[in-house]
CSV table of N, CA, C and O in Angstrom, one decimal:
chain,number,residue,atom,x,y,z
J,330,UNK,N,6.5,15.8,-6.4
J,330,UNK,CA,5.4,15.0,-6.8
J,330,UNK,C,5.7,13.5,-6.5
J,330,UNK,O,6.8,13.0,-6.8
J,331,UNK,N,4.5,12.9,-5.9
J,331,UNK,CA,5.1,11.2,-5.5
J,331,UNK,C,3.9,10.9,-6.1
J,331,UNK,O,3.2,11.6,-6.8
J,332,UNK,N,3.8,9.3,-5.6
J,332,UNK,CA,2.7,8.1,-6.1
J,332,UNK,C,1.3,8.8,-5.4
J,332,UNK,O,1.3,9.5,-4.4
J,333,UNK,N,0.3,8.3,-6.2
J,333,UNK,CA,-0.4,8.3,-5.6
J,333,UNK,C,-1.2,6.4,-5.3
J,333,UNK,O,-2.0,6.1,-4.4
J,334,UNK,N,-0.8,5.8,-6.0
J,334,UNK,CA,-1.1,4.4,-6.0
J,334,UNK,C,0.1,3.4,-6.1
J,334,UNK,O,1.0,3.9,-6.8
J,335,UNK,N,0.3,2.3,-5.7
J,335,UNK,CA,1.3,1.6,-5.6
J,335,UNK,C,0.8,0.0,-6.3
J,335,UNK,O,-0.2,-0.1,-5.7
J,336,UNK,N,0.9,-0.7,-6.9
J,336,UNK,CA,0.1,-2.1,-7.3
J,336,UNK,C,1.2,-2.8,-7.2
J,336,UNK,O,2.4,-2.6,-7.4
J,337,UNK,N,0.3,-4.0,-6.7
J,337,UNK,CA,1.3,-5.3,-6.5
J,337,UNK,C,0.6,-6.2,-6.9
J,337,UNK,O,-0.6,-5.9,-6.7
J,338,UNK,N,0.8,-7.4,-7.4
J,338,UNK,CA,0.7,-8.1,-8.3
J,338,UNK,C,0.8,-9.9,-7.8
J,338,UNK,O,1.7,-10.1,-7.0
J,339,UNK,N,0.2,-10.7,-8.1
J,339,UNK,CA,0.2,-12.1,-7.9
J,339,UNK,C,2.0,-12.7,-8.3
J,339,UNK,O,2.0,-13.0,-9.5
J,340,UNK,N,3.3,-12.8,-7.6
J,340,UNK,CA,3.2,-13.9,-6.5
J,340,UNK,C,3.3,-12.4,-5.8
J,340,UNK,O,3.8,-11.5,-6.4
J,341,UNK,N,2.6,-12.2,-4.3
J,341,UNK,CA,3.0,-11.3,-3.8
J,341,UNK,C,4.2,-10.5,-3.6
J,341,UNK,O,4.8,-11.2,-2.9
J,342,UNK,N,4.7,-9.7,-3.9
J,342,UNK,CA,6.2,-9.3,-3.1
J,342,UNK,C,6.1,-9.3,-1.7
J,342,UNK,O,5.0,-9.7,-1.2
J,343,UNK,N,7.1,-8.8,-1.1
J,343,UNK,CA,7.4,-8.6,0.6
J,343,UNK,C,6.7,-7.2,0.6
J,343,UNK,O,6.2,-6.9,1.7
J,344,UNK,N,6.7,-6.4,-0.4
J,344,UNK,CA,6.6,-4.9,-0.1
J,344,UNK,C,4.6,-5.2,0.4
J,344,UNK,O,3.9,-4.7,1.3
J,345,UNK,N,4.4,-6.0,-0.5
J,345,UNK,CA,2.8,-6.2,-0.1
J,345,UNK,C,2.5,-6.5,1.3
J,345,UNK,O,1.6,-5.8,1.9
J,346,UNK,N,3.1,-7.3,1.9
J,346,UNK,CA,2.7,-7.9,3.5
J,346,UNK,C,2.8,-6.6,4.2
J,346,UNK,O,2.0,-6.3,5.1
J,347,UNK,N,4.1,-5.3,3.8
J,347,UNK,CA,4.8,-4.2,4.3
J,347,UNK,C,3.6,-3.3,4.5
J,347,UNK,O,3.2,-2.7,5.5
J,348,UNK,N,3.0,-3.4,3.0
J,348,UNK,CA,2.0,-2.0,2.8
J,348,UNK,C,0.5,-2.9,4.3
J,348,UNK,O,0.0,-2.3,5.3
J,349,UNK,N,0.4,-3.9,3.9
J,349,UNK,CA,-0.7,-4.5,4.5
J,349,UNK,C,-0.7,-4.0,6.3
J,349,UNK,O,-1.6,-3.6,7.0
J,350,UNK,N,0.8,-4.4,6.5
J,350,UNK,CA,1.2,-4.0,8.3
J,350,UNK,C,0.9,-2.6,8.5
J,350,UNK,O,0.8,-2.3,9.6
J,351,UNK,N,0.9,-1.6,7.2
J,351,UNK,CA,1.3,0.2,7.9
J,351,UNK,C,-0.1,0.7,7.3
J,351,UNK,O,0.0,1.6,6.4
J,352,UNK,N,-1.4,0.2,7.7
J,352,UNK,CA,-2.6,1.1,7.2
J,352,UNK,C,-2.5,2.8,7.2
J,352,UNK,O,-2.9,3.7,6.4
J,353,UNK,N,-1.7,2.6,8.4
J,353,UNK,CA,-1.0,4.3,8.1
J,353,UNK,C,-0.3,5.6,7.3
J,353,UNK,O,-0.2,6.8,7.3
J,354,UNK,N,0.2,4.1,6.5
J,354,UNK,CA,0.6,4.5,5.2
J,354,UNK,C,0.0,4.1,3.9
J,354,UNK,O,0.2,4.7,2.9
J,355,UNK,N,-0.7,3.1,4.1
J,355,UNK,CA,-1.2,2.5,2.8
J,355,UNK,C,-2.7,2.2,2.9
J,355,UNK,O,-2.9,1.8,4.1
J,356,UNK,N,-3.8,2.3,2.2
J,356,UNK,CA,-4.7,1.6,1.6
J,356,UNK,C,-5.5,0.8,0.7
J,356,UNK,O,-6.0,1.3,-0.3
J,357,UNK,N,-5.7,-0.4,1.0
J,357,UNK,CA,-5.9,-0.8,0.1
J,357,UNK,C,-7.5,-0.8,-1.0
J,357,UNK,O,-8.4,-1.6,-0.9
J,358,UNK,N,-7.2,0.3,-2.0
J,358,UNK,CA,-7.9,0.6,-3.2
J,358,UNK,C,-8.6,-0.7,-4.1
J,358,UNK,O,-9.8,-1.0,-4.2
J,359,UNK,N,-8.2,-0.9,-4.4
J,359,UNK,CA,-8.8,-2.0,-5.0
J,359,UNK,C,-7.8,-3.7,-5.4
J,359,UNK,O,-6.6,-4.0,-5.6
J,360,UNK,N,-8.8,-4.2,-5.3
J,360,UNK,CA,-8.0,-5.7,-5.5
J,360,UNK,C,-9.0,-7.1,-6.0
J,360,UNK,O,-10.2,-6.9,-6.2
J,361,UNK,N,-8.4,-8.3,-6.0
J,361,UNK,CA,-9.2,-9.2,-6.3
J,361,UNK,C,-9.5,-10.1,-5.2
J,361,UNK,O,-9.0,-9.9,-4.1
J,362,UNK,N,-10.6,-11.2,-5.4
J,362,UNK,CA,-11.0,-11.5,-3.9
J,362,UNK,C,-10.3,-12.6,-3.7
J,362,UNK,O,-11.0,-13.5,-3.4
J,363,UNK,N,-8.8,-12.9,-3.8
J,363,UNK,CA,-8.2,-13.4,-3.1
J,363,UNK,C,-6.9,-11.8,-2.3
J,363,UNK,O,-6.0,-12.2,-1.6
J,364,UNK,N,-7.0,-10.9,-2.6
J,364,UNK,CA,-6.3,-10.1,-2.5
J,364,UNK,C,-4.6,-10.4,-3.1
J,364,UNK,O,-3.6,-10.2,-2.5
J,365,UNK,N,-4.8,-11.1,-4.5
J,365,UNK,CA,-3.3,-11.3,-4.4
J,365,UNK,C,-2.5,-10.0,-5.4
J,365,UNK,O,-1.3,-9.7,-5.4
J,366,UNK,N,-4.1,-9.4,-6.3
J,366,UNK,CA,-3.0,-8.3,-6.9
J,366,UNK,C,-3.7,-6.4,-6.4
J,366,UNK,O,-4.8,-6.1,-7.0
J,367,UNK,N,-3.3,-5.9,-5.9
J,367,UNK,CA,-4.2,-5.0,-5.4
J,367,UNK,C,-3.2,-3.7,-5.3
J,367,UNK,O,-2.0,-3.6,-5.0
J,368,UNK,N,-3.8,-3.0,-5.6
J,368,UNK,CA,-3.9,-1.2,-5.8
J,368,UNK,C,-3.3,-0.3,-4.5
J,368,UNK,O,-3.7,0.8,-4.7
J,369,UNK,N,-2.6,-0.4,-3.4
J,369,UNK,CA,-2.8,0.4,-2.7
J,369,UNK,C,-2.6,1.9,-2.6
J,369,UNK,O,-1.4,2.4,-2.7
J,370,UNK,N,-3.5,2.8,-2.3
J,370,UNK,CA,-3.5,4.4,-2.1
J,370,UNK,C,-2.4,4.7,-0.8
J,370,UNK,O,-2.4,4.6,0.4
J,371,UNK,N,-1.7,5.0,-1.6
J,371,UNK,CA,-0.9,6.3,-0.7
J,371,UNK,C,-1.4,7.9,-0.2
J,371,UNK,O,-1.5,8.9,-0.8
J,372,UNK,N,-1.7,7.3,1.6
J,372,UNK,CA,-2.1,8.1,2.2
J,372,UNK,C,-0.9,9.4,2.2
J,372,UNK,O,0.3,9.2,2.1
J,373,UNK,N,-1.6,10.6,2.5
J,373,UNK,CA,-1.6,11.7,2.0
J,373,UNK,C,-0.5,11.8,3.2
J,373,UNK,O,0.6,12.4,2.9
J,374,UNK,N,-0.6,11.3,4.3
J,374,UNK,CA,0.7,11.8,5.2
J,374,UNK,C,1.9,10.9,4.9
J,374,UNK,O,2.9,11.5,5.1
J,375,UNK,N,2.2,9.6,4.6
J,375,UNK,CA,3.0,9.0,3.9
J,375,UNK,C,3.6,10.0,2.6
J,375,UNK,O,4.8,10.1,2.2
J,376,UNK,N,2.6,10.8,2.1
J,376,UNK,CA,3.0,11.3,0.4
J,376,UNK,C,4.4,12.4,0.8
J,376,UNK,O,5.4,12.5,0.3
J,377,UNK,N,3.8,12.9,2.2
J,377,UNK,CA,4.7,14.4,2.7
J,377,UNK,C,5.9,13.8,3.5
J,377,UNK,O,6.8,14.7,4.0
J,378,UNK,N,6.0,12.9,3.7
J,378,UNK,CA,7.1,11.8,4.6
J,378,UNK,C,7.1,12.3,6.2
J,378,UNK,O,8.1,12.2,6.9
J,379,UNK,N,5.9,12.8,6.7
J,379,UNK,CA,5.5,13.1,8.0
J,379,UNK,C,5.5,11.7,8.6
J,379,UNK,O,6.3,11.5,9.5
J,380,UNK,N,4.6,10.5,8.2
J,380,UNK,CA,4.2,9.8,8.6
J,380,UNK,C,5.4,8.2,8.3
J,380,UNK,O,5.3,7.2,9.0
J,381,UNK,N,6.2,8.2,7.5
J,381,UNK,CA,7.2,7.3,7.3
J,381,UNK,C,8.3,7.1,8.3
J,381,UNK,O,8.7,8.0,9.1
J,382,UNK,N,8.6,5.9,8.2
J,382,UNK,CA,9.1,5.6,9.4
J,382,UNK,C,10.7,4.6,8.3
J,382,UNK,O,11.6,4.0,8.9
C-alpha cells in the first residue's frame, strides 16, 4: 500500500520543483493560486514503481 497524495506546503521544499519536473509521476491535485502549497496525486504507474526512475 503507498500514497496516494503527497502535499507540500509554503516555503516550497526541493521535492516540490521534483514532483513539478516528473508529470509522469506526479499531478498536481489541488493547490492555491500562487501554487505554493499543493496536493500532488500519485500517478498509478509511479504507485507500482514501473515508472520511477
Amino acid at each position: 500500500m503507498g500514497a496516494d497524495y503527497v502535499v507540500t506546503l509554503a516555503p516550497a521544499p526541493i521535492e516540490a520543483r521534483w514532483m513539478a519536473e516528473h508529470p509522469e509521476l506526479f499531478q498536481p491535485a489541488f493547490g492555491d493560486a500562487n501554487h505554493d502549497n499543493v496536493a500532488w496525486r500519485v500517478l498509478p504507474v509511479a504507485a507500482d514503481g514501473r515508472g520511477a526512475r
